[in-house]
Structures are given as structure tokens and as C-alpha cells.
Coordinates of C-alpha atoms in Angstrom, one line a residue:
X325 CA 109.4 145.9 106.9
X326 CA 110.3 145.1 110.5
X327 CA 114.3 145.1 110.7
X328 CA 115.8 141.6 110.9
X329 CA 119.2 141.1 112.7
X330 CA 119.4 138.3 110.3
X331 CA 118.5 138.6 106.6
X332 CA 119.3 136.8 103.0
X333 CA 117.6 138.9 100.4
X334 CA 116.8 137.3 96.8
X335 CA 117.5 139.7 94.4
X336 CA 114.5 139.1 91.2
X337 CA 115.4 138.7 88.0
X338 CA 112.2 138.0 87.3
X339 CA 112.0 134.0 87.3
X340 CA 108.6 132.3 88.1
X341 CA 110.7 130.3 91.0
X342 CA 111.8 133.7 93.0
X343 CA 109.5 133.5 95.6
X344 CA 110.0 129.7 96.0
X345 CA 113.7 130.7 96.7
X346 CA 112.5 133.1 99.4
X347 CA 110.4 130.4 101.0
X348 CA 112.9 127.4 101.2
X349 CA 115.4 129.7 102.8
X350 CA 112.5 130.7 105.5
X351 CA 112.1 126.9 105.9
X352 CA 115.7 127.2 107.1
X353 CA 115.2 129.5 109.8
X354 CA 116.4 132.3 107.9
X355 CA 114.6 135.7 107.0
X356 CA 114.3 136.2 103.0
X357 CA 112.9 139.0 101.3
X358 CA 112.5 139.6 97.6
X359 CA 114.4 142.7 96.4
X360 CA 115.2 144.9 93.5
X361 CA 117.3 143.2 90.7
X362 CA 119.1 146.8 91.0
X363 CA 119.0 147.8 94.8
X364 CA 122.1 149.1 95.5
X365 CA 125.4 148.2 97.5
X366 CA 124.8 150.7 100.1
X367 CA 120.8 149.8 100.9
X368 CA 121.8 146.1 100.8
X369 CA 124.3 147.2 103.7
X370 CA 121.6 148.9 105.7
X371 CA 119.7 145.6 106.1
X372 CA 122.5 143.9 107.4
X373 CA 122.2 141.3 104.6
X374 CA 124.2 137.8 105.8
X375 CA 124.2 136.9 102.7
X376 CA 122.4 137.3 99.3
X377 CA 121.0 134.8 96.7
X378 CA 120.7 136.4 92.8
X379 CA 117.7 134.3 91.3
X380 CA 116.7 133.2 87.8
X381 CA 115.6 134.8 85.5
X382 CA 113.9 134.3 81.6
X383 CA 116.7 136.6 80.3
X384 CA 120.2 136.2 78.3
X385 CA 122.7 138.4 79.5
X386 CA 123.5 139.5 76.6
X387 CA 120.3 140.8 75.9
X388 CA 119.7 144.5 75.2
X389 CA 118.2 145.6 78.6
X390 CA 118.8 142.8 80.3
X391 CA 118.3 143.1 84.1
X392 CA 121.7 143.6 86.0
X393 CA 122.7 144.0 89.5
X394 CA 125.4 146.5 90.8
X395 CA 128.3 145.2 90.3
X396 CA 129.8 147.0 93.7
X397 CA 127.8 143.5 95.9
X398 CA 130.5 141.5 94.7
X399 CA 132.6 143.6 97.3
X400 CA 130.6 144.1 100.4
X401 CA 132.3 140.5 100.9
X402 CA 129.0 139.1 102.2
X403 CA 128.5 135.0 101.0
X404 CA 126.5 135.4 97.1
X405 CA 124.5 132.5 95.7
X406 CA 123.8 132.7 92.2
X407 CA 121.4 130.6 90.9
X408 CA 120.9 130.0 86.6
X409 CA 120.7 133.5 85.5
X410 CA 122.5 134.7 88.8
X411 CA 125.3 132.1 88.2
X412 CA 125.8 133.9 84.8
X413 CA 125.8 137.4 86.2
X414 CA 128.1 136.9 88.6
X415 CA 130.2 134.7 86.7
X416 CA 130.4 137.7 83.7
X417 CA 130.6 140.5 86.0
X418 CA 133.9 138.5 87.7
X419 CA 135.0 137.4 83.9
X420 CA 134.0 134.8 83.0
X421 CA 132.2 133.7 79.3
X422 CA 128.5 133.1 79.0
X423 CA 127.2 131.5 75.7
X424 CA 124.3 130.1 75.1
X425 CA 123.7 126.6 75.5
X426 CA 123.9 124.0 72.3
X427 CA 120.5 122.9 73.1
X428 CA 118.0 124.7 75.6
X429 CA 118.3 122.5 78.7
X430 CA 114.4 122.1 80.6
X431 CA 114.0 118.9 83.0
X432 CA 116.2 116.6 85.5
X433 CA 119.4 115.9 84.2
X434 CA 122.2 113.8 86.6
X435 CA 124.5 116.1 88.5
X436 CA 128.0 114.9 89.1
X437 CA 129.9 116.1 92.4
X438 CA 133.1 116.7 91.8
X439 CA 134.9 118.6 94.4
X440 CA 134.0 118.3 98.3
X441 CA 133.3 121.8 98.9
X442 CA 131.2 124.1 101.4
X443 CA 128.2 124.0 99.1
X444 CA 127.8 120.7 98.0
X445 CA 129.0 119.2 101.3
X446 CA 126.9 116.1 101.7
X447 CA 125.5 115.3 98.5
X448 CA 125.9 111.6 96.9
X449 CA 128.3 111.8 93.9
X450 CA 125.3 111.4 91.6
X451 CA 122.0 113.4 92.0
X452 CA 119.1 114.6 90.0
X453 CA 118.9 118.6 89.3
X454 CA 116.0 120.3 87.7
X455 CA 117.5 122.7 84.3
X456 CA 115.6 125.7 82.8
X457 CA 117.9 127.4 81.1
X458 CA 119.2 128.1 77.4
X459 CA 122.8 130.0 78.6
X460 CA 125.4 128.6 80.5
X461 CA 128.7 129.8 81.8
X462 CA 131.1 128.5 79.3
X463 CA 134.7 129.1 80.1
X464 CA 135.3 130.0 84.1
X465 CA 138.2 132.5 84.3
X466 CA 140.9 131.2 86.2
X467 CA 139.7 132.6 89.5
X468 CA 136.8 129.8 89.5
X469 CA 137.0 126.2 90.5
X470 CA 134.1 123.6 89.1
X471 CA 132.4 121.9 91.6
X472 CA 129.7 119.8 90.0
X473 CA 129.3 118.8 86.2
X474 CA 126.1 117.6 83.9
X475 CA 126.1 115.9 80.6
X476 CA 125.5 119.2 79.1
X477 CA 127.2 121.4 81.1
X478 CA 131.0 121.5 82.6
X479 CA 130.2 124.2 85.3
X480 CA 126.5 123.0 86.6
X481 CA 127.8 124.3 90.2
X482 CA 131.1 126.5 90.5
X483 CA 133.0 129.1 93.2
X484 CA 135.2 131.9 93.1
X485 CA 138.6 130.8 94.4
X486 CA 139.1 134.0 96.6
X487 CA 135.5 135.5 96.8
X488 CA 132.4 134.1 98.7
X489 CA 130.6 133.8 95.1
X490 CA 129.5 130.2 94.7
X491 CA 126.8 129.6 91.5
X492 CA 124.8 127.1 90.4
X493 CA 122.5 126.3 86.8
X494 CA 120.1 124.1 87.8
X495 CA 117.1 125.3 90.1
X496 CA 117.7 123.7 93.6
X497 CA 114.6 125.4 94.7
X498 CA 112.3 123.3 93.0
X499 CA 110.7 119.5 94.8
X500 CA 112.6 118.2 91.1
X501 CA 115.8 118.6 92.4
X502 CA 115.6 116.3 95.3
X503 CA 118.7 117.4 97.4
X504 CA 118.0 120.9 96.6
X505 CA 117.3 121.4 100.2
X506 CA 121.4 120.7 101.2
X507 CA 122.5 123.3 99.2
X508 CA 120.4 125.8 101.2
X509 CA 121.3 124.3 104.3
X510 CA 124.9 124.1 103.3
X511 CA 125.0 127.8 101.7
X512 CA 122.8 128.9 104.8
X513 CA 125.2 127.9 107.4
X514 CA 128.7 126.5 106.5
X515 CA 128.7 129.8 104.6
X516 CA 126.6 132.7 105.6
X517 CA 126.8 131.3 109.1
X518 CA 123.6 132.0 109.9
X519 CA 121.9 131.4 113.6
X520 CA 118.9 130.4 112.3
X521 CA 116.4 132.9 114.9
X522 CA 113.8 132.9 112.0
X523 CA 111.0 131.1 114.1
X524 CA 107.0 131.7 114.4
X525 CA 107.9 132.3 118.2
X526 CA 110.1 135.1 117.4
X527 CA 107.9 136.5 114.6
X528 CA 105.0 136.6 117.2
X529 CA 107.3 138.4 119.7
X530 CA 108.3 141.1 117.7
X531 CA 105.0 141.5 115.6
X532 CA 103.2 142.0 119.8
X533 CA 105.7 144.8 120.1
X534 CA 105.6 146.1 116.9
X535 CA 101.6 146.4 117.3
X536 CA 101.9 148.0 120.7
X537 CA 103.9 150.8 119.4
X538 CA 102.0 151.4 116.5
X539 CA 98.7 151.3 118.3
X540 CA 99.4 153.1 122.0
X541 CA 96.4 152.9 123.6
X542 CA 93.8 152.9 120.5
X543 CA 91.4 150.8 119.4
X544 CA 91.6 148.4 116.4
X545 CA 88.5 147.0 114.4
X546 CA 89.6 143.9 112.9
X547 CA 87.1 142.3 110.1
X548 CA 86.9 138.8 110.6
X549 CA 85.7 136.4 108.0
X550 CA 86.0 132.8 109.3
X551 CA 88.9 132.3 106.7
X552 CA 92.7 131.1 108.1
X553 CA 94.1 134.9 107.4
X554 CA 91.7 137.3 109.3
X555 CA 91.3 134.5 112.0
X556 CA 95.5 134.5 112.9
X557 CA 95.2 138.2 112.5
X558 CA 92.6 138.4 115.5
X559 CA 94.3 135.8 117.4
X560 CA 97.9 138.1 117.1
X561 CA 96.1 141.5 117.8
X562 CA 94.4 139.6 120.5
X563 CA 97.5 138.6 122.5
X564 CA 99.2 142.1 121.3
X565 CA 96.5 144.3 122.4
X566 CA 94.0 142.6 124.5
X567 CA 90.4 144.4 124.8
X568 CA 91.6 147.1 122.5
X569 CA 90.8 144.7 119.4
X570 CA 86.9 144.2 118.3
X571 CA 86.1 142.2 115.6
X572 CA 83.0 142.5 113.7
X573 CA 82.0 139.9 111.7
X574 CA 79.1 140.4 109.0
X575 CA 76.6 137.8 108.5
X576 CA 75.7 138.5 104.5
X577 CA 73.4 135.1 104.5
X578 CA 76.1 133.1 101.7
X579 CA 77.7 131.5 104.6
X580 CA 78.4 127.6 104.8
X581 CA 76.4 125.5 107.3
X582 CA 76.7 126.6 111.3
X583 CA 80.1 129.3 109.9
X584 CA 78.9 131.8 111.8
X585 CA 78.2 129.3 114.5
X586 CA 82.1 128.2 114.6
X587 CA 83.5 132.0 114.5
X588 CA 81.1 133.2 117.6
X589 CA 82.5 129.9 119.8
X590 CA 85.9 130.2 119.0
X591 CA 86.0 134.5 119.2
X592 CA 84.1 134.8 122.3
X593 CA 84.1 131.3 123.9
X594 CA 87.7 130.4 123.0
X595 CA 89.6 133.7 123.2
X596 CA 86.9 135.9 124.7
X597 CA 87.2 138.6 122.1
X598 CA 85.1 141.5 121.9
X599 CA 83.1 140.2 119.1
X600 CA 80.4 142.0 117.1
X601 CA 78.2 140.2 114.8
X602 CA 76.1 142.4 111.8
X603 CA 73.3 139.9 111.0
X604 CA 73.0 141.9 107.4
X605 CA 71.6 138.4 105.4
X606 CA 68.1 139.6 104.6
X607 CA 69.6 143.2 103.3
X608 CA 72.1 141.2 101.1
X609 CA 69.6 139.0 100.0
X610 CA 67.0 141.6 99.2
X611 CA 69.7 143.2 96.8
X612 CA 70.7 140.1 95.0
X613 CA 67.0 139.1 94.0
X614 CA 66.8 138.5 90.3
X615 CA 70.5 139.3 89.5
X616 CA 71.9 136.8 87.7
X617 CA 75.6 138.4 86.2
X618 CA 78.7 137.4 88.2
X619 CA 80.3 140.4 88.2
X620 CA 76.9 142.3 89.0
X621 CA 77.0 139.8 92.3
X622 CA 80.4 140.9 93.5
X623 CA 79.6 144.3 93.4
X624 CA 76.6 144.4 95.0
X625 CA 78.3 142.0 98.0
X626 CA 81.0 144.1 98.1
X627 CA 78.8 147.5 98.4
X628 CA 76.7 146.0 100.9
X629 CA 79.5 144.6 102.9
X630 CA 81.3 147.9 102.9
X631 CA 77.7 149.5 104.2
X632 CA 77.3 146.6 107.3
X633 CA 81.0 147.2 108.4
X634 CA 80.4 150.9 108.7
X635 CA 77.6 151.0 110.7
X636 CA 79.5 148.2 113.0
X637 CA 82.3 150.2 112.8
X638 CA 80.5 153.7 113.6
X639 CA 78.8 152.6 116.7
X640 CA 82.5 152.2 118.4
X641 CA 84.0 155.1 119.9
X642 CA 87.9 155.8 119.5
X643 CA 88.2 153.3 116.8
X644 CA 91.2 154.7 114.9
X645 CA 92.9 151.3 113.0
X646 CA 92.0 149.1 111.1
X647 CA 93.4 145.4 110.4
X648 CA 93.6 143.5 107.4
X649 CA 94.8 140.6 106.4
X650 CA 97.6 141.3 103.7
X651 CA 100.0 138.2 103.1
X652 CA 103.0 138.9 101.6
X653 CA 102.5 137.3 98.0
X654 CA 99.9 140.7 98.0
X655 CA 102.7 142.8 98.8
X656 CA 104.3 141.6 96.1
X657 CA 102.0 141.4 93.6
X658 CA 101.2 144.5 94.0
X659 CA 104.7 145.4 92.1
X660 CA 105.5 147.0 95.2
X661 CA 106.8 144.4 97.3
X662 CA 110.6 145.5 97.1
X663 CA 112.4 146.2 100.5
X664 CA 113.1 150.0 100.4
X665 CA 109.8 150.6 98.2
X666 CA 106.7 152.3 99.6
X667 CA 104.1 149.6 99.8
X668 CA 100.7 150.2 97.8
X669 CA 99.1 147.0 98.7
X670 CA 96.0 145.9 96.4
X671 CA 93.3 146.1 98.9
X672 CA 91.4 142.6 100.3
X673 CA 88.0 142.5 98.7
X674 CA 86.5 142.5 101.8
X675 CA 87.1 145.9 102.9
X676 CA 87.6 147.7 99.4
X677 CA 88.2 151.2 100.1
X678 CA 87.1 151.3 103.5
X679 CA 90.4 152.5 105.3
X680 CA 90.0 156.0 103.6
X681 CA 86.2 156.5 104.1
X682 CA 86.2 155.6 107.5
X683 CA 89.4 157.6 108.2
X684 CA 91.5 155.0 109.6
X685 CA 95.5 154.0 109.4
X686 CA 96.0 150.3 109.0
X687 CA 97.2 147.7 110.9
X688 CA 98.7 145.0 108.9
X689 CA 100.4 141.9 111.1
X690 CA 100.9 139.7 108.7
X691 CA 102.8 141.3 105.6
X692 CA 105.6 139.8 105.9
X693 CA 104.3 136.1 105.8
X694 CA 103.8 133.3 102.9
X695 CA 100.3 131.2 103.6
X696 CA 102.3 128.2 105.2
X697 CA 103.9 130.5 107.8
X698 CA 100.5 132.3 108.5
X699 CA 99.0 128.5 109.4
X700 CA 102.0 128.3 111.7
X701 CA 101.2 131.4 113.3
X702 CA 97.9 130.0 114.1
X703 CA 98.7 127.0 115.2
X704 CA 101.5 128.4 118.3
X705 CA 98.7 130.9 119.1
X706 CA 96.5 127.9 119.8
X707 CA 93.9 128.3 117.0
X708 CA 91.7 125.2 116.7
X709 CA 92.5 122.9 113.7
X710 CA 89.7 122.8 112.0
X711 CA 90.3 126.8 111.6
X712 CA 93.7 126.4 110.9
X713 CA 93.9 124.0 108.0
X714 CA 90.7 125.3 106.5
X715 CA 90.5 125.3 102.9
X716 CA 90.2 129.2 101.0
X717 CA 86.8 130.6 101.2
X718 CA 85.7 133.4 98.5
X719 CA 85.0 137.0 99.8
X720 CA 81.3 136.6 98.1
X721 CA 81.0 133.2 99.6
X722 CA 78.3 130.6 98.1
X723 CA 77.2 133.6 95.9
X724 CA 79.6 132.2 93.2
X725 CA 78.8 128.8 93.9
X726 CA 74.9 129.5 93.5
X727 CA 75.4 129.6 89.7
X728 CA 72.1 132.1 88.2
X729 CA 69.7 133.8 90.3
X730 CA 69.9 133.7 94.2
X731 CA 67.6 132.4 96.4
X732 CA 67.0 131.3 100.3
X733 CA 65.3 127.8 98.9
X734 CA 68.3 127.5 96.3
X735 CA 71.2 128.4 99.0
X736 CA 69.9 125.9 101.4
X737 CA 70.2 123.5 98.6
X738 CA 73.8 123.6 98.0
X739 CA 74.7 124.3 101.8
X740 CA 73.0 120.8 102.1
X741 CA 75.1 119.4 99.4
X742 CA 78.8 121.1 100.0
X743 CA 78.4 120.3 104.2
X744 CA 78.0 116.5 102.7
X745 CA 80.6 117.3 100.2
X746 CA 83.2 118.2 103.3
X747 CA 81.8 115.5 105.8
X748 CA 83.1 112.5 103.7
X749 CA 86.1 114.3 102.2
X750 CA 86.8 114.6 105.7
X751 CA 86.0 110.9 106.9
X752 CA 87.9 109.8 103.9
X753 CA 91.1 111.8 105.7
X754 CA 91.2 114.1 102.4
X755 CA 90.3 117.5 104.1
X756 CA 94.7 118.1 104.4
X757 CA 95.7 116.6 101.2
X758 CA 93.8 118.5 99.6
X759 CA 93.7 122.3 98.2
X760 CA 90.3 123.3 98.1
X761 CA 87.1 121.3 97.4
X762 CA 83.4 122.3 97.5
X763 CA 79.7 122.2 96.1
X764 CA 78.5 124.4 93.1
X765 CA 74.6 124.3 92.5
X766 CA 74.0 124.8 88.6
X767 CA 71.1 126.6 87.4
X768 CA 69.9 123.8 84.9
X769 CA 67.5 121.0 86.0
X770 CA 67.9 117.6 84.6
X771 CA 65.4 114.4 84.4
X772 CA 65.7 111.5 86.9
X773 CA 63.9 109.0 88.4
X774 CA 62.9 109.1 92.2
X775 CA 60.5 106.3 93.5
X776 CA 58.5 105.6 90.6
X777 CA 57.9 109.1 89.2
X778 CA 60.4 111.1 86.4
X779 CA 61.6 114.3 88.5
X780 CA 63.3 117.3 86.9
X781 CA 65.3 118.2 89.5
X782 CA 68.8 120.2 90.1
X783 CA 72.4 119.3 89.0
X784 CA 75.2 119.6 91.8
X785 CA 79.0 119.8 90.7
X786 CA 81.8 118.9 92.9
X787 CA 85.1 120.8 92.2
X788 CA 88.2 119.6 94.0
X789 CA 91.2 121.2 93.7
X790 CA 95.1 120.7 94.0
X791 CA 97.3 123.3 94.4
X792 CA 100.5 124.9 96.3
X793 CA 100.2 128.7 95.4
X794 CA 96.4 128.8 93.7
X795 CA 97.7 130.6 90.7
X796 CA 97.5 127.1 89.1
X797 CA 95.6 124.2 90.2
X798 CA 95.0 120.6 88.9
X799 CA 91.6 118.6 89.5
X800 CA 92.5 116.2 92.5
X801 CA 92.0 113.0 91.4
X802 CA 89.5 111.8 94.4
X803 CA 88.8 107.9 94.4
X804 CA 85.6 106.6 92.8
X805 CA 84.1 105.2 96.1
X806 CA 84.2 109.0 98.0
X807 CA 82.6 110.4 95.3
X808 CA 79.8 108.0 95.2
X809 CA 79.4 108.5 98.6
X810 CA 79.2 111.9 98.3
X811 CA 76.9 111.8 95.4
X812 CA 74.4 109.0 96.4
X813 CA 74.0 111.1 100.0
X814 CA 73.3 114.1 98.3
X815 CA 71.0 112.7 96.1
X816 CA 69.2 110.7 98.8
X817 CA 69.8 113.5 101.5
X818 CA 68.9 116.9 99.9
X819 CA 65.7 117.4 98.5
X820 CA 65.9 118.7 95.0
X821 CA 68.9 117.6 93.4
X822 CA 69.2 114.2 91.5
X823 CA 72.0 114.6 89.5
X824 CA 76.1 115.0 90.5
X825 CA 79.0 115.8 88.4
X826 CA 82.4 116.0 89.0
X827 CA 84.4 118.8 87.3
X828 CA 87.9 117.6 85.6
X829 CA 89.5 121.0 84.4
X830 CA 92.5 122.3 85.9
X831 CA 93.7 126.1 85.7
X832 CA 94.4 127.2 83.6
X833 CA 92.8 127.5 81.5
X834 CA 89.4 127.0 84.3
X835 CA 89.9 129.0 87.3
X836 CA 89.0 127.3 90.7
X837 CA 85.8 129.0 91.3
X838 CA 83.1 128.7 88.9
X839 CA 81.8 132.4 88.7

């Protein structure tokens, strides 16, 4: 991790919320990291922490095994925020009596202000606050002063009288609790008195640096895809490293309409990169014949994709790095996100294994970043739009939207059909609101009637997507007169298909892509 002069770690307990915490405090202006439930006193005084938020958390702390935190941050006198479990921690370790709730609290419940302090400075007297929690601090010792109350519970927001440990049990993380937002603001700067320097400006400053040092005078080979995170990561190598960056880009033949069109003119024409394109489609295409298993599909893109790169990548002399596009939900997922812990990032299935076989140390930009910030990033480095907001592309592209056996009649078909699919989500003003939305062409043919004569042609579904993180998604309720657009132009428009569905399921239990 680079070093912040400015950080507020969120220690995990292990709620689903944690990484929302670290993002609303970034929204702030202020650097957040997730860290061990257990890091230690000392190592949280080697990042310079300004302040530190304990999160949630599924445990009682009374629990066997329960996760705790040293008790020795309650006196590196740094501003502490305990949030549900973390109130309870904190509240225990300084003496006070958790019990568990008389009835498990989950939903809004009305918050009641009633002291004007630091943390709930600028509230209204009554708000709505999002509860998750089946504990709650029962009896504050005398060192604590209430702040806020809830039908259900006396201490819904509480300090220390004479340390900087401030807690609350609802989640103000969360869109439910409307004025969540103050709290971080208020807890952020009336408290930690944070300067707020966490901008895209400054991250682009110090990631150039960063770059040069790691890089000298080497060159990088960056593999660019068309999608939002390899295209900021050329842009920010670009600026860092000039002509030392080529990108290859490998045209496997599952692309959308005119993609590879729309990375050579912005690469080359836009930015003037050193741009090499591996037109590998026939190769790919020759190996997918006949195979009809998703998994089987995958592999063999992934194989063949691994091949094209090499040969790119061998024909340039003094390549030594390699960039990827790890975000920092990876890093975490990983299990190895924690500040202090060596990072053993679950490799982007684009390049697979491809750093050890080619030899080369990896150059990873973006590590630190949540999605949102990366589409900031590429927006101050003056990436077009279009690139910026573009919705998530799979690694195998149409491959898994080609549902059965591949062909070039068969992925013309649905390139048709998703490019019409896009056009009028787009003229409908759609495209940003929502997730992800595209064609799937199903291996089934269906009867119809076109002109006079019964045709048994091919069945097009349309899946459209809602979603903030991906790991869930509901169907996005599109209205009835965009779809029938969509549908009566694909039916009129593409030869072959006269039959659209629209697919309701959400994830879980369906996942977003089909195969």
C-alpha cells in the first residue's frame, strides 16, 4: 500500500457492510483501508492512523471466539468510531454491559437526538436509522454519556466522557439511514480533524511517481481489453511512463460491433499509445468449433488468449512488467487485502498465469481503488465517456452469450441484436442508470410468422441488470415501450431471429451472465 499522510482504517469484524464503511469515508476525502480485526496498537501507529472506525459484525461478544481488537487502541488517543458490533466492543472493553437485545432489531427504526454533540452535530431531533443487530450496550458505565435514543434501545449513539470513543448501533453506512452521511462528515472532521487531501488528483500524482520508481527506465506491456479498468490503467501508465507503455490488445473474434474499432481510435488516435493489435479471431474460432460446454469455452479462450499475448508480448525487446488491472475489492477477496499482509491477488482471467511464464514483475496502479474511484480516475485523465461509463464486459466476451455451439453466422446474429439492444437503451437515456444490459442468442429455434410463410427461426433474450457491487443484482425493470422497440427492431432488423424474451430473475439465485 502506498503510505497516506492521512488515513482512517476500518478494522473487520466481518460485517457484509465493511467495505461500504471504507467507501463513504473515501467519499469524504479521506483514505480508508480495511484491516485486521486484531492488527495491533503499534502497526496502527506506523500508518499514522487519524482515526479508526471498528465495524460490524454477525458476532455476540460474548461468543466463544468472538473476534476482538487489542484493547491497547483505546490508548493511542486517536478519535475511535464504533459502529453495532464495534460500539459493543468498545463499550465492554471500557466497562460497560452488553446483553442481548429483547427482540433482534433489523430495519429503520426513529432515532431520537438527544444531546448536541460533535457527532450528531446537525442532525434533526428525529431521523430514520437502519438496525441489524440482536445485542446492544445495556447499561453505559458512568464514564459514557447517551447521545441519541430508539424505541428499543437507550444508547442507539453514545461517547466516552474523557476518551475520543464515540459508538453507534444502527448502520449509518447504509442509503437506509438517510443522514448517515453527517455522522461521517461530523466524525471525519469535527473529530479526527481530517484535511480531507484524498482526491483523484492526488491519487494520480502519487500513483505517476510511484510508477516511475518502480519501473526506471523499463518497458511495461499493459493488456488492454476495451473494459473501464484496463483502459484507466493505460491512460495512468500513459501519462506515468510515456512511450515505455505498449498495449496489446487481442482480437479473439467474440467482440461487440466496431470494439476493436473504438480501442484503436481512442489508444492511438486519442492518446497516441504504442498500440499492438493480435488479430487472433480465426485461431479462436477454429478452436471453439463444435464445443458446446461453458466451462470447456473458457478454457479454451483463456488458453488461446494466454498463447496471442505471448507472441505479442515476445516480439518486444526489454519488456520486463506487466500491468493488470487489480481493483481493490480483488485485493480483498482474495483474503489478503489486510494493510501489513502480503498481497496474493487472485489473478484477472485475462492474463491467468501469465506474469510467471513470461518472467515479468507486475505493475498494478490501481489496487488501491473501489470501481466508482477507478471511473473517476478516468474521467480527470480525459477518457471519453462512452469508455468511462461503459457497462462490465466478460473476459470470454459474446462466447457466454452465444448459448451452444459457436459460430461466425451465429455471432453476427447476436452482435446484430445486442448493438440494437444498446442503441435504444441508450436513446432511451438508460445506458447510466443502469448496471449492465445485453443480448443472449439461445440455441433453440421457435415458430413465427414472417410475410406469409411460418419460419423457425432463433430466440433472442435481453438481460438487464441492476446493481451496485455485482455480487447481487435485480432485473431492472425497463419500461414496456423500450423493450418493444428493441424487440420489434431486432425482429425486423436481424435476419434470423423472430422471437424476444426478456429475462426476470435476479441473483441470486441467477447470476448475471447466462453461461
Amino acid at each position: 500500500m502506498m503510505q497516506h499522510d492521512e488515513v482512517v482504517p476500518v478494522l473487520d469484524f466481518g460485517s457484509q457492510y465493511t467495505q461500504l464503511i471504507a467507501r463513504r469515508v473515501r467519499e469524504k476525502g479521506v483514505f480508508s483501508e480495511l484491516v485486521r480485526p486484531d492488527i495491533s496498537a503499534d502497526e496502527l501507529r506506523k500508518l499514522k492512523a487519524k482515526g479508526l472506525i471498528l465495524s460490524g459484525g454477525p458476532s455476540s461478544v460474548y461468543e466463544p471466539g468472538a473476534p476482538k481488537c487489542d484493547p491497547k487502541i483505546f490508548d493511542l488517543g486517536i478519535p475511535i468510531l464504533g459502529i453495532c458490533y464495534g460500539m459493543q466492543l468498545g463499550a465492554q472493553v471500557l466497562g460497560g454491559q452488553v446483553k442481548p437485545a429483547k427482540a433482534r432489531e433489523y430495519g429503520r427504526a426513529k432515532l431520537s437526538v438527544t444531546s448536541d454533540d460533535p457527532l450528531v452535530h446537525g442532525l434533526p431531533k428525529d431521523t430514520s436509522v437502519w438496525m441489524s443487530h440482536g445485542d446492544q450496550v445495556h447499561e453505559l458505565p458512568r464514564d459514557f454519556i447517551a447521545l441519541a435514543t430508539t424505541p428499543t434501545c437507550p444508547f442507539a449513539a453514545a461517547r466516552h466522557r474523557s476518551r475520543p470513543f464515540y459508538g453507534v448501533q444502527f448502520h449509518p453506512e447504509v442509503t437506509h439511514t438517510p443522514r448517515g452521511e453527517q455522522i461521517f462528515q461530523n466524525f471525519l472532521y469535527d473529530i479526527c480533524k481530517c484535511a480531507g487531501n484524498w482526491t483523484m488528483d492526488n491519487f494520480i500524482e502519487q500513483t505517476v511517481k510511484r510508477v516511475r520508481q518502480q519501473v526506471g527506465n523499463g518497458k511495461v506491456i499493459c493488456g488492454l481489453s476495451g473494459g473501464v479498468d484496463s483502459s484507466v490503467v493505460a491512460a495512468l501508465l500513459h501519462k506515468a511512463i510515456g512511450d515505455q507503455l505498449i498495449c496489446i490488445f487481442v482480437d479473439n473474434g467474440l467482440l461487440r460491433k466496431n470494439e476493436r474499432e473504438l480501442v484503436e481510435s481512442t489508444f492511438r488516435d486519442h492518446f497516441h499509445i504504442d498500440l499492438r493489435v493480435s488479430d487472433a479471431s480465426q485461431q479462436f474460432l477454429k478452436e471453439l468449433a463444435g464445443v458446446i460446454d461453458p466451462q470447456q469455452k473458457r478454457k479454451i479462450i483463456g488458453k488461446e488468449f494466454i498463447e496471442a499475448f505471448k507472441r505479442e508480448a515476445q516480439n518486444i525487446s526489454g519488456a520486463k512488467f506487466l500491468a493488470q488491472g487489480t481493483l481493490y475489492p480483488d485485493v480483498i477477496e482474495s483474503g489478503h487485502g489486510y494493510a501489513g499482509t502480503a498481497a496474493n491477488i487472485k489473478l484477472h482471467h485475462n492474463v491467468g498465469g501469465l506474469p510467471e511464464q513470461l518472467g515479468f514483475e507486475l505493475v498494478e496502479p490501481l489496487r488501491e481503488l473501489f470501481k466508482d474511484e477507478v471511473r473517476r480516475v478516468g474521467q480527470t485523465l480525459g477518457l471519453p465517456e462512452n469508455l468511462v461509463w461503459r457497462h462490465p464486459f466478460p473476459g470470454p466476451g459474446l462466447a457466454v452469450r452465444v448459448i451452444g455451439e459457436i459460430t461466425p453466422q451465429r455471432l453476427s446474429v447476436l452482435r446484430d441484436a445486442d448493438e440494437i439492444v444498446l442503441e435504444e437503451l441508450i436513446a432511451a437515456d438508460l445506458y447510466r442508470k443502469t448496471a449492465q444490459v445485453f443480448a443472449v442468442l439461445l440455441p433453440i429455434g421457435t415458430v413465427g410468422v414472417m410475410g406469409d410463410a411460418r419460419s423457425y427461426d432463433s430466440v433472442i433474450a435481453i438481460r438487464a441488470v441492476e446493481s451496485q457491487d455485482f455480487m447481487t443484482a435485480d432485473w431492472a425493470r425497463i419500461p414496456y415501450d423500450v423493450l418493444a422497440a428493441m424487440s420489434n427492431r431486432i425482429i425486423n432488423e436481424v435476419r434470423g431471429v423472430n422471437r424476444v424474451v426478456y429475462d426476470i430473475s435476479s441473483k441470486p439465485p441467477a447470476t448475471i451472465e447466462w453461461e
